[in-house]
Amino acid sequence: MSTRGGESREQPQPTAVKRKVVWSQAFQAVLVPALAVLTALIIGAVVIAITDAAVVAAYRNFFTAPGKALAATWQAVRTAYGALFQGSFGNPQELYQAVKVYVATKETGPLWQALWPITESLVAATPYILAGLAVALGFRCGLFNIGVEGQFFMGALASAYIGYRLTTLPTLVHLPLAVLAGALGGALWAAIPGYLKARTGAHEVVNTIMMNWIAFRLSDWLLNGPMKAPGYRPITPQIEPTAELPRFFPAPLRLNVGFLLALATAAVVYWFLFKTTTGFEIRTVGANPRAARYAGMNITRNFVLAMVLSGALAGLAAATQVLGVDHWVGQGFSAGYGFDAIALALLGKSHPLGVVLASLLFGFLRGGATRMQSLAGIPIDIISIIQALVIVFIAAPDIIRWLYRLRAGRGIEELVLTRGWGG
Amino acid sequence: MAIAVTRPQARAAFMNRSRWMGILLLIVGLLMFLLFGRGLEPGQEATFGLNPGKDSQAIAIPDLTLPVQPALYALIMLTLFLGGWQLARGFRSAGAVLGIASFFFVTAFLTWAARGKSFNLVGMLSSSLVRATPIALAGLCGVVCERCAVINIAIEGMMLTSAQAAVVVATLTRNLYLGLLAAMLTGAILSAVHAVLSIRFRVDQIVSGTAINIFGAGATSFISARFLEKNVDLLNNSGTFPVVSIPLLSKIPILGPIFFENGIIVYLMFILVVVVHIVLFYTPWGLRTRAVGEHPRAADTLGINVFLTRYVNVIAAGMIAGIGGAYFTIGSVGRFDEIMTAGKGFIGLAAMIFGKWNPFGTFASSLIFGFADSLQIKLQILRVPIPSEFLLMAPYLVTMIVLAGVVGRAIPPAADGQPYVKE
């Protein structure tokens, strides 16, 4: 058993010392993830450089013209990451100009245009926050929910169905109904592997993956049959305007209430996990099921509950995406949110605040990657490579500590993530 | 961690597992009647082709023609009889009974689907074996890993990456065997990463596996988008291994075309199943491996090098996964498509669990998955009025049912998934 629980060995200390300990712990908790992301970005840069034809050509003459080779490398990486930055935050100069224009003439056009990248990044972060919370909640109960992808899909279909099927409802009824439908769709899809795990011990990893594939096939059928919009494309009809999440800015900008909803949900999840009895039970089952059983907790119930809540969060993520951004669902809708969510939960150490920060990071990365693809011709899949590296470095902090010669952190809660096949 | 389900004593006495199985069989029989037994035209016949095709060397034999109505009624009666007997007296081996009943069900289904038509049975069985090959190789990879207590859910990522490596190397060198070698090497490298992470750094093995899966999907898509799409003929067009007919044996009707007219990877799979079985159960190395998987501390006390055993096994398993990956490209279509493994690695894991961590069991269960896979394609050709999406779900549903422990409980190696800390 690894050392765990900074809470238990707390002794009465002067407040100043205690505060210092808290700060150093917070620093320790942030240091490794930050270095992990940095290292992953550096390796990503190496990948970009060695797969660039111009750079490779320059290195052929490395011994005659080393400067040229290094310059080419710098150029390739700078173009790529420059596009990444501009795509995620926007061009600072452009923003400055736009603000000047707005102050002088009250014209908002350029301002909205300059704000487009950063709002898009926040839009991308919204489903990440909720999906990341879904995986994190599972981790807290010792469950590895790889099925967020499928739950996301089912949630999207459910909320789209309510969104376009029910007409003539007022927004105040229709919108909450559509959001709830999304959560319910995800929850139901997650309940099956949760129940199977609790009842038969069938491992949730394989079962949720199977549920993912079943969800994909089911959605293929639904989008080509019962839920297909008139026309040739396999997509659902547009949802009614009464089911749309309100947007903050005029037309092209898509930032919507969903972002606030995600932040609020993160706060609720924090409260649930750390301030309620049920949350405590879930965490206890996750940390040590045997002890939980001796304490009289119902493991079966907690497994199913954690899985259902996790699925509901995944469905909610989908609902914000459908109702706030796309307004319809098509094939390949989920774009790997479920797998990104795993990285997010690990990066955020399964803590709601950590998940929010990690999601913002990924949102900005993803927002920028689209631009990087169009501007520098770097395939968007580079983000997956970076994500995989981040997961590895977070899961094996010893690598980072060894790379940067850090001392081992003490008193940081180590999370038990998953265990065996549950046999 | 087992979750014991305690039933009331009185109920357990009468409604035991065996009686439930009997009821299940009766339901299956009834279902067969409701689905296939009604509305048949008398005198209709179903023709099952027993000759695969022109190219085959097998001696031609006449096709099998069944009168549909009597055959179906006989199968339904047999199933109902099995169920009744199981309910009243109970068979010794419940698994065998279930197997026979499933065979009846599938036969009835095929007879029903092929009524009034002709259906090439040998062709379908032969393609079942081919489709089972990557699943069996993935399952074997899992067996070799998990017998020494390292969980490997990265098989999917390993297969995907080695599939790409195989086709690129084979196209560049115009040598398929070098492609196969490259695939094995790629599998070994990724497996070594998994080994180092889970043995040296004691990373949660499922997290490490997930990271490798994300990396595999990202890296292959990245390389695909950056290089392969633009240079298909230069990099992504290798051709495939030719079909090798084994002299004499391939002339046997039915069996010949199924087992002895295949590509080299199918034969390699057969050899590996036998080799892994012999190594695991009849050599000192296998004994050590199993000891490390069941009780590493005891093994260590006896002087077995736990870490070395695990490293060697996991890396060897990676090579097997590499061969499985090579099947997808140089073994079947001769080019790489993004995410072409489509969850076969995970289905291989299910085959491993279904096969109770034994090589032959894994092979047998992978045949079931291969059969389901090839069945749905044949049924589309026969125009059975079931949407193809639902048929495509079948293997995943089967996996889940298997995992839920329909055929008895699968018990993994005792130390599965636990990192070993030397004292």
Short mmCIF file of C-alpha atoms in Angstrom, two decimals, chain A residues 11 46 50 61 68 96 121 129 157 162 221 223 230 245 262 278 302 304 320 349 360 376 388 397 410 412:
data_model
loop_
_atom_site.label_atom_id
_atom_site.label_comp_id
_atom_site.label_asym_id
_atom_site.label_seq_id
_atom_site.Cartn_x
_atom_site.Cartn_y
_atom_site.Cartn_z
CA GLN A 11 -0.67 17.46 13.95
CA VAL A 46 10.66 17.26 -31.78
CA ILE A 50 11.62 15.45 -37.56
CA ASN A 61 23.94 19.20 -44.73
CA LYS A 68 20.83 26.44 -41.45
CA TYR A 96 -5.39 45.73 -29.39
CA SER A 121 -11.06 27.70 -27.00
CA ILE A 129 -14.66 20.01 -18.20
CA LEU A 157 -28.68 11.74 -29.28
CA ILE A 162 -35.86 16.17 -27.14
CA TRP A 221 -28.50 3.20 -37.37
CA LEU A 223 -28.79 8.70 -37.84
CA PRO A 230 -34.73 15.01 -44.51
CA LEU A 245 -28.38 27.32 -24.78
CA ALA A 262 -19.79 23.32 -16.69
CA THR A 278 -22.48 9.77 -0.19
CA ASN A 302 -21.76 2.81 -4.67
CA VAL A 304 -23.63 1.67 -9.67
CA THR A 320 -23.84 21.41 -23.81
CA LYS A 349 -5.55 14.39 -10.28
CA LEU A 360 -8.92 24.86 -20.07
CA ALA A 376 1.20 25.05 -40.68
CA ALA A 388 -0.62 10.33 -24.42
CA PRO A 397 5.89 11.13 -11.93
CA ARG A 410 5.76 13.89 0.34
CA ILE A 412 0.59 14.23 -1.53
#
